[in-house]
PDB file of N, CA and C in Angstrom:
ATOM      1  N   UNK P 252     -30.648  -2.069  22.862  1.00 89.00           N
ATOM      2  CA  UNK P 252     -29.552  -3.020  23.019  1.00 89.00           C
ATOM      3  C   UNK P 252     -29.300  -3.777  21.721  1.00 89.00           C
ATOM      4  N   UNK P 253     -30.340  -4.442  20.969  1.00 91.00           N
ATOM      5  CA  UNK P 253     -30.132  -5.181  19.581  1.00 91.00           C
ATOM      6  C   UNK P 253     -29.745  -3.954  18.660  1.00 91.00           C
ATOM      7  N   UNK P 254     -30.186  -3.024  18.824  1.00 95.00           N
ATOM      8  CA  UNK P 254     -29.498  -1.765  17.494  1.00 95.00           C
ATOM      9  C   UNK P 254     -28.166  -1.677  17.699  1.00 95.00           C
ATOM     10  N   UNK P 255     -27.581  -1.400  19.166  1.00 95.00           N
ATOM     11  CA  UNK P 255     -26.450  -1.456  19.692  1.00 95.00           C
ATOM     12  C   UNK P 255     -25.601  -2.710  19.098  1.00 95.00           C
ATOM     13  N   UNK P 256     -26.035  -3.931  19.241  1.00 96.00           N
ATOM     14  CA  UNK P 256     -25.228  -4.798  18.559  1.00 96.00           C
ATOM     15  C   UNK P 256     -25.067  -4.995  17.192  1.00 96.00           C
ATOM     16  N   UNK P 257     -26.014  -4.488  16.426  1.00 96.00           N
ATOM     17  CA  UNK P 257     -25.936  -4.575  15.391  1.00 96.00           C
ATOM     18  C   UNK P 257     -24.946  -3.899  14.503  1.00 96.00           C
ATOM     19  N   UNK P 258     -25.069  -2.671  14.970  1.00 96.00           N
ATOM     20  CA  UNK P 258     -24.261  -1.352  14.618  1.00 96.00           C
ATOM     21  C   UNK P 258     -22.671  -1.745  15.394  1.00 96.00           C
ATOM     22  N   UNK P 259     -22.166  -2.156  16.327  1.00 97.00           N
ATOM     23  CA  UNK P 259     -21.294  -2.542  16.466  1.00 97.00           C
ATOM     24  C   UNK P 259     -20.634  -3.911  15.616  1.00 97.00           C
ATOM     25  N   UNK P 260     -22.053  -4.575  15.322  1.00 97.00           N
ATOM     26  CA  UNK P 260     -21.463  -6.285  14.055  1.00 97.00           C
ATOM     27  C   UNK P 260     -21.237  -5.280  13.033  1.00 97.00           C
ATOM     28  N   UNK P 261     -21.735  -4.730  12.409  1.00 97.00           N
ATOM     29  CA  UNK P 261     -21.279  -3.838  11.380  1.00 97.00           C
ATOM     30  C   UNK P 261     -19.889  -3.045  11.379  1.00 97.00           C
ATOM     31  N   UNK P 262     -20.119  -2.405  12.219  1.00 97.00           N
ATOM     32  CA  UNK P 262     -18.711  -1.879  12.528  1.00 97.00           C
ATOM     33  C   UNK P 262     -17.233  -2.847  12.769  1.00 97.00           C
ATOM     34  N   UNK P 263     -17.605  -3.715  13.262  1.00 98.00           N
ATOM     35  CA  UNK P 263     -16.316  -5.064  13.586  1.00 98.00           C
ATOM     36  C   UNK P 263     -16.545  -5.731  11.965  1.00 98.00           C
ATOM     37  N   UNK P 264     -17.255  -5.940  10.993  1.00 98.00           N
ATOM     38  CA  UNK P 264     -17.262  -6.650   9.995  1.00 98.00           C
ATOM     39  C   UNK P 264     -16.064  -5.382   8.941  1.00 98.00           C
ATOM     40  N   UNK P 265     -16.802  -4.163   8.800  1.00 98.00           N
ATOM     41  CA  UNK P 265     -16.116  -3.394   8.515  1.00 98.00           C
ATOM     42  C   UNK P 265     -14.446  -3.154   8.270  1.00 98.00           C
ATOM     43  N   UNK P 266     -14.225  -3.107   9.695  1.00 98.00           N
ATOM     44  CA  UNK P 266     -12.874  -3.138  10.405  1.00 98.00           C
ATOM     45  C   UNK P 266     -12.026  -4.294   9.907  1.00 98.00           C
ATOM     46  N   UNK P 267     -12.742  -5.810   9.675  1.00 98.00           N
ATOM     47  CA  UNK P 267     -12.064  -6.712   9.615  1.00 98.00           C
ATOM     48  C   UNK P 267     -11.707  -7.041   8.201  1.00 98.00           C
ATOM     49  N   UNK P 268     -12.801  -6.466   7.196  1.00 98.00           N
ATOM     50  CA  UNK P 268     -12.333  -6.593   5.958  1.00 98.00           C
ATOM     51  C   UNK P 268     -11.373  -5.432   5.879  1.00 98.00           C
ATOM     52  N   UNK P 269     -11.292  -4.368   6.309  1.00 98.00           N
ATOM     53  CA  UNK P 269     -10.214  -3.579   6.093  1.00 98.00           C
ATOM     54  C   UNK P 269      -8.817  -4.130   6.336  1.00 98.00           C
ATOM     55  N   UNK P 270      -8.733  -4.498   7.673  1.00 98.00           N
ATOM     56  CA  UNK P 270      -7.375  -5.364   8.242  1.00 98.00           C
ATOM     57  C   UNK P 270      -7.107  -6.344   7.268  1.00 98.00           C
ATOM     58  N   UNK P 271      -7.821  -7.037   6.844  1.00 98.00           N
ATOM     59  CA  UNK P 271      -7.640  -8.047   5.792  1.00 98.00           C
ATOM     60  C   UNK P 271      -7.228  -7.624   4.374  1.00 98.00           C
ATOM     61  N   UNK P 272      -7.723  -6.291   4.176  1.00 97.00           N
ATOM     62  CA  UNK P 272      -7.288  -5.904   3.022  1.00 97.00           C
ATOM     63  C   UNK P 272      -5.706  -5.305   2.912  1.00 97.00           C
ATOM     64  N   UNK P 273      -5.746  -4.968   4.241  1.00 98.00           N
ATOM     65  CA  UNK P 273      -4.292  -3.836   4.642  1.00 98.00           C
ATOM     66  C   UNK P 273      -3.337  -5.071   4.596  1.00 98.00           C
ATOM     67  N   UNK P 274      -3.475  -6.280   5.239  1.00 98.00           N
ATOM     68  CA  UNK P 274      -2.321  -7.532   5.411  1.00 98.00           C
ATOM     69  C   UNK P 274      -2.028  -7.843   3.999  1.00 98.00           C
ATOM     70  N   UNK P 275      -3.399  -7.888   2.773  1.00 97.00           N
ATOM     71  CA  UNK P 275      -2.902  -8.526   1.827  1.00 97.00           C
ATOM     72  C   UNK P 275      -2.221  -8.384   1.092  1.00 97.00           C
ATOM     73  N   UNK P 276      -2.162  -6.539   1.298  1.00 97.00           N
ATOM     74  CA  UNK P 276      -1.115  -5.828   0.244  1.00 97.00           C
ATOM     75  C   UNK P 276      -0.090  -5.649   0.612  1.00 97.00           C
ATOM     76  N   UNK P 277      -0.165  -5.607   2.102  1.00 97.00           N
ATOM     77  CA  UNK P 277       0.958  -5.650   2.879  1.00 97.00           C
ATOM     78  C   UNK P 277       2.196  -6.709   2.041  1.00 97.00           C
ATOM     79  N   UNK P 278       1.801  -8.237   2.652  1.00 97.00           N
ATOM     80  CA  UNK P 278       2.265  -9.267   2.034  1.00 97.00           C
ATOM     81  C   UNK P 278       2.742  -8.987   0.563  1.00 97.00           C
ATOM     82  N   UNK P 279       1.550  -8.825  -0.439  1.00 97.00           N
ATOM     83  CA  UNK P 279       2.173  -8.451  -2.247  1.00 97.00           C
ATOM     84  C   UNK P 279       3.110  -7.541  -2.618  1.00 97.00           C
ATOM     85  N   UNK P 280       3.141  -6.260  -1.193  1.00 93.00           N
ATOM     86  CA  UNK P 280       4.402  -5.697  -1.322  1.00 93.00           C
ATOM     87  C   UNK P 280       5.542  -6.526  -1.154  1.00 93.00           C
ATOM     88  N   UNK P 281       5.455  -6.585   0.108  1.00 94.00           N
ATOM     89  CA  UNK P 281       6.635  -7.383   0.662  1.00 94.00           C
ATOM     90  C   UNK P 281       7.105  -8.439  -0.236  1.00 94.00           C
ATOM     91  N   UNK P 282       6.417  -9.280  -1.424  1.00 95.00           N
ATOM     92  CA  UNK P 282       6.915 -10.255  -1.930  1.00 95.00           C
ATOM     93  C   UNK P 282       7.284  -9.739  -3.406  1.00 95.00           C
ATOM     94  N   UNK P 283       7.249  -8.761  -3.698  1.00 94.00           N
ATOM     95  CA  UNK P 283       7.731  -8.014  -4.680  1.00 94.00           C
ATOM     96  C   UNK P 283       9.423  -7.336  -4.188  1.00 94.00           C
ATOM     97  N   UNK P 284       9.059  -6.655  -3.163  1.00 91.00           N
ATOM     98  CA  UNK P 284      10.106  -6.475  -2.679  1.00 91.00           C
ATOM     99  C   UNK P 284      11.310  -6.959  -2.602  1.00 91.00           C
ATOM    100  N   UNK P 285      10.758  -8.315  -2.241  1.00 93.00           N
ATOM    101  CA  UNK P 285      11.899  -9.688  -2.097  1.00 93.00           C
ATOM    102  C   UNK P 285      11.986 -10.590  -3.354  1.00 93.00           C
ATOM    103  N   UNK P 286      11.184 -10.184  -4.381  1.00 94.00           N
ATOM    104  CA  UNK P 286      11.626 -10.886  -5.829  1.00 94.00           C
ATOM    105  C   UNK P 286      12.494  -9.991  -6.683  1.00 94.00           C
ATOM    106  N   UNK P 287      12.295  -8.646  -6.264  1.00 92.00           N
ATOM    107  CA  UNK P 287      13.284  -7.464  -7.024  1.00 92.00           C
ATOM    108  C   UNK P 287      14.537  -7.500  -6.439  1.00 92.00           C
ATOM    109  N   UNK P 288      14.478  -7.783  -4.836  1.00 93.00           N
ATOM    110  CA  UNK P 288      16.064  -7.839  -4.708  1.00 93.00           C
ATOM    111  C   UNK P 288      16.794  -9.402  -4.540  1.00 93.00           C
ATOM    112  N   UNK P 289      15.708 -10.474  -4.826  1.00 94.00           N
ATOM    113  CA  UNK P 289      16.555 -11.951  -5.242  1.00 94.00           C
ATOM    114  C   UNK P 289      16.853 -12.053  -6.424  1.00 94.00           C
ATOM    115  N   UNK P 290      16.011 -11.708  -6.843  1.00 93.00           N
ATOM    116  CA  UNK P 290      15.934 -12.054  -8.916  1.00 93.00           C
ATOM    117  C   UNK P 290      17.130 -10.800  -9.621  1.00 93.00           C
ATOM    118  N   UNK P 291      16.529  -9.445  -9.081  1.00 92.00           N
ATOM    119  CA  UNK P 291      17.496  -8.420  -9.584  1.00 92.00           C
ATOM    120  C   UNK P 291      18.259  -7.691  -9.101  1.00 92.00           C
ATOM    121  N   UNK P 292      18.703  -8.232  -7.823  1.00 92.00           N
ATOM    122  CA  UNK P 292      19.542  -7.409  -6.982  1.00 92.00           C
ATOM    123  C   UNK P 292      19.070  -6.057  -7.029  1.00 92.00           C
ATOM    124  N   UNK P 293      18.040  -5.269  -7.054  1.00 92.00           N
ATOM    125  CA  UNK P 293      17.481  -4.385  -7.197  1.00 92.00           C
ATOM    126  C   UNK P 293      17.383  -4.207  -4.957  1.00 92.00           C
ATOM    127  N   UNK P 294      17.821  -3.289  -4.511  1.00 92.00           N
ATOM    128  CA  UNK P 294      17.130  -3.295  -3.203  1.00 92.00           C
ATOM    129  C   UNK P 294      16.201  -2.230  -2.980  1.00 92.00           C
ATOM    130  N   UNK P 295      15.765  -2.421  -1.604  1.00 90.00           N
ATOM    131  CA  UNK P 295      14.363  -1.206  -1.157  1.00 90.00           C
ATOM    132  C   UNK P 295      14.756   0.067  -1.625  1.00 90.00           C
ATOM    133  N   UNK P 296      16.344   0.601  -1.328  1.00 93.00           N
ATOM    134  CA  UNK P 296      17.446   1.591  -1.293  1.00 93.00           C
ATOM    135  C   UNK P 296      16.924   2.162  -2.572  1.00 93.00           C
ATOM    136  N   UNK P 297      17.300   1.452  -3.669  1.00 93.00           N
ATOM    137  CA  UNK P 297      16.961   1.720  -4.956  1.00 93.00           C
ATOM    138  C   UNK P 297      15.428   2.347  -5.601  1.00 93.00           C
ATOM    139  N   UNK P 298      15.064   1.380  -4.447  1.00 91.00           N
ATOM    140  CA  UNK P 298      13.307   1.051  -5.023  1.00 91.00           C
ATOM    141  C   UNK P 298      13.113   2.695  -4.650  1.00 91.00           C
ATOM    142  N   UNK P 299      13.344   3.166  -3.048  1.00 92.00           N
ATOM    143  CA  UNK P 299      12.716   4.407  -2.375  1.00 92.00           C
ATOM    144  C   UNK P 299      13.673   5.800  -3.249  1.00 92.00           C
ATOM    145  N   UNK P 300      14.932   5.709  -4.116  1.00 94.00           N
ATOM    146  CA  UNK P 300      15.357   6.604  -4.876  1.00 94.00           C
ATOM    147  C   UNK P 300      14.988   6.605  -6.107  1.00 94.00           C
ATOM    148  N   UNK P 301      14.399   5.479  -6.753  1.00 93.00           N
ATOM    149  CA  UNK P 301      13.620   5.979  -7.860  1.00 93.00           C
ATOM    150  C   UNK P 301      12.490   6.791  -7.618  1.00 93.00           C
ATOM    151  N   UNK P 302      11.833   6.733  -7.068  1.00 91.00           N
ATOM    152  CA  UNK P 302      10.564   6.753  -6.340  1.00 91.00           C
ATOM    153  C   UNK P 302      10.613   8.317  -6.331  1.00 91.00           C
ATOM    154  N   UNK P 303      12.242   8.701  -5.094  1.00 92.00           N
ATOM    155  CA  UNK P 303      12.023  10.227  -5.077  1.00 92.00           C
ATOM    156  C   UNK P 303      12.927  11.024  -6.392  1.00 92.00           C
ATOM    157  N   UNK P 304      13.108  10.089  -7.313  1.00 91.00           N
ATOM    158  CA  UNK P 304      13.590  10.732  -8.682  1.00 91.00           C
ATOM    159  C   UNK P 304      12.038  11.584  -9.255  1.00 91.00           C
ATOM    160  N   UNK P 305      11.508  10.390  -8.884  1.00 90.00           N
ATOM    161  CA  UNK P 305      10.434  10.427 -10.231  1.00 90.00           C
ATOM    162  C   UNK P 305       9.170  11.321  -9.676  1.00 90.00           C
ATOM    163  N   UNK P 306       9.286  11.808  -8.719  1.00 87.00           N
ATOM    164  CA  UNK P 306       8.185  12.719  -7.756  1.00 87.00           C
ATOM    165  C   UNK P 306       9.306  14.158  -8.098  1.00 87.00           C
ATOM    166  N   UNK P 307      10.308  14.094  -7.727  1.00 87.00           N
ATOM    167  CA  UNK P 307      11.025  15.500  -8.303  1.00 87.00           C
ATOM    168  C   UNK P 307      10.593  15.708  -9.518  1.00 87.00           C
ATOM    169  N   UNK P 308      10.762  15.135 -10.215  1.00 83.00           N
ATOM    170  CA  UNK P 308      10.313  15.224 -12.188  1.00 83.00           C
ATOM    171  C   UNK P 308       9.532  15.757 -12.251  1.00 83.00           C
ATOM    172  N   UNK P 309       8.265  15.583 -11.243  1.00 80.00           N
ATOM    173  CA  UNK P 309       6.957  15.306 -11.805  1.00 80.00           C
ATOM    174  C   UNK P 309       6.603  17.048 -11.173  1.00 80.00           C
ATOM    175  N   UNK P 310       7.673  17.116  -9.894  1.00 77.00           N
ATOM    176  CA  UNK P 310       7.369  18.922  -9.438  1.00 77.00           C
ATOM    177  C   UNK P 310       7.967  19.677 -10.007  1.00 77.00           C
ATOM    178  N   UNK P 311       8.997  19.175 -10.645  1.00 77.00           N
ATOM    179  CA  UNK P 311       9.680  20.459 -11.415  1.00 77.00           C
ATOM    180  C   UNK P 311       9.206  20.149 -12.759  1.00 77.00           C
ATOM    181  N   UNK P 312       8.030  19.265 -13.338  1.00 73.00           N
ATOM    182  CA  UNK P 312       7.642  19.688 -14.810  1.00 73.00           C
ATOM    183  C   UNK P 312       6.743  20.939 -15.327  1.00 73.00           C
ATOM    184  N   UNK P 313       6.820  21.980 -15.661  1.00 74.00           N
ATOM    185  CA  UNK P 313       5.569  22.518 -16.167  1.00 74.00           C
ATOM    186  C   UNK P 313       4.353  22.281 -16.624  1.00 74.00           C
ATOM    187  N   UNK P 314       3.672  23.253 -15.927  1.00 71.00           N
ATOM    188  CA  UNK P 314       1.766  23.119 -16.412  1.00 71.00           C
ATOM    189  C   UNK P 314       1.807  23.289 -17.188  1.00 71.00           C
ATOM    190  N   UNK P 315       0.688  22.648 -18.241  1.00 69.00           N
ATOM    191  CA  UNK P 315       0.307  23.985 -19.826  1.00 69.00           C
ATOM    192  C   UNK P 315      -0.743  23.658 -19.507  1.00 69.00           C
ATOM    193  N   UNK P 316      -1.418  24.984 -20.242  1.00 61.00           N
ATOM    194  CA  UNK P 316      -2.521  25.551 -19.777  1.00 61.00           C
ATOM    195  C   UNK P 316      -3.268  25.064 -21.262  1.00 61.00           C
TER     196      UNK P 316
END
């Protein structure tokens, strides 16, 4: 029963720094987001077509060997 809890405090400590980590970036996105399109009229629109500009580029560049 005490291994049982233990291994479950571990597991919930785990979990919670993860969630905590996932909200924080969450948030630093989101406030980037909203400084690119207050400050530079830049919107998400923009943000998600550069994005798939620059992933095309990167498949249609050649290997060298």
């Amino acid at each position: 029963m005490i291994i049982t809890l233990i291994v479950a405090w571990i597991i919930f400590v785990i979990l919670w720094k993860l969630v905590k980590t996932t909200v924080r970036t969450a948030i630093i996105f989101a406030a980037i987001v909203v400084l690119l399109y207050f400050g530079f009229g830049i919107t998400p629109q923009d943000i998600l077509h550069k994005i798939s500009e620059i992933t095309q580029n990167f498949s249609q560049t050649p290997m060298r060997n």
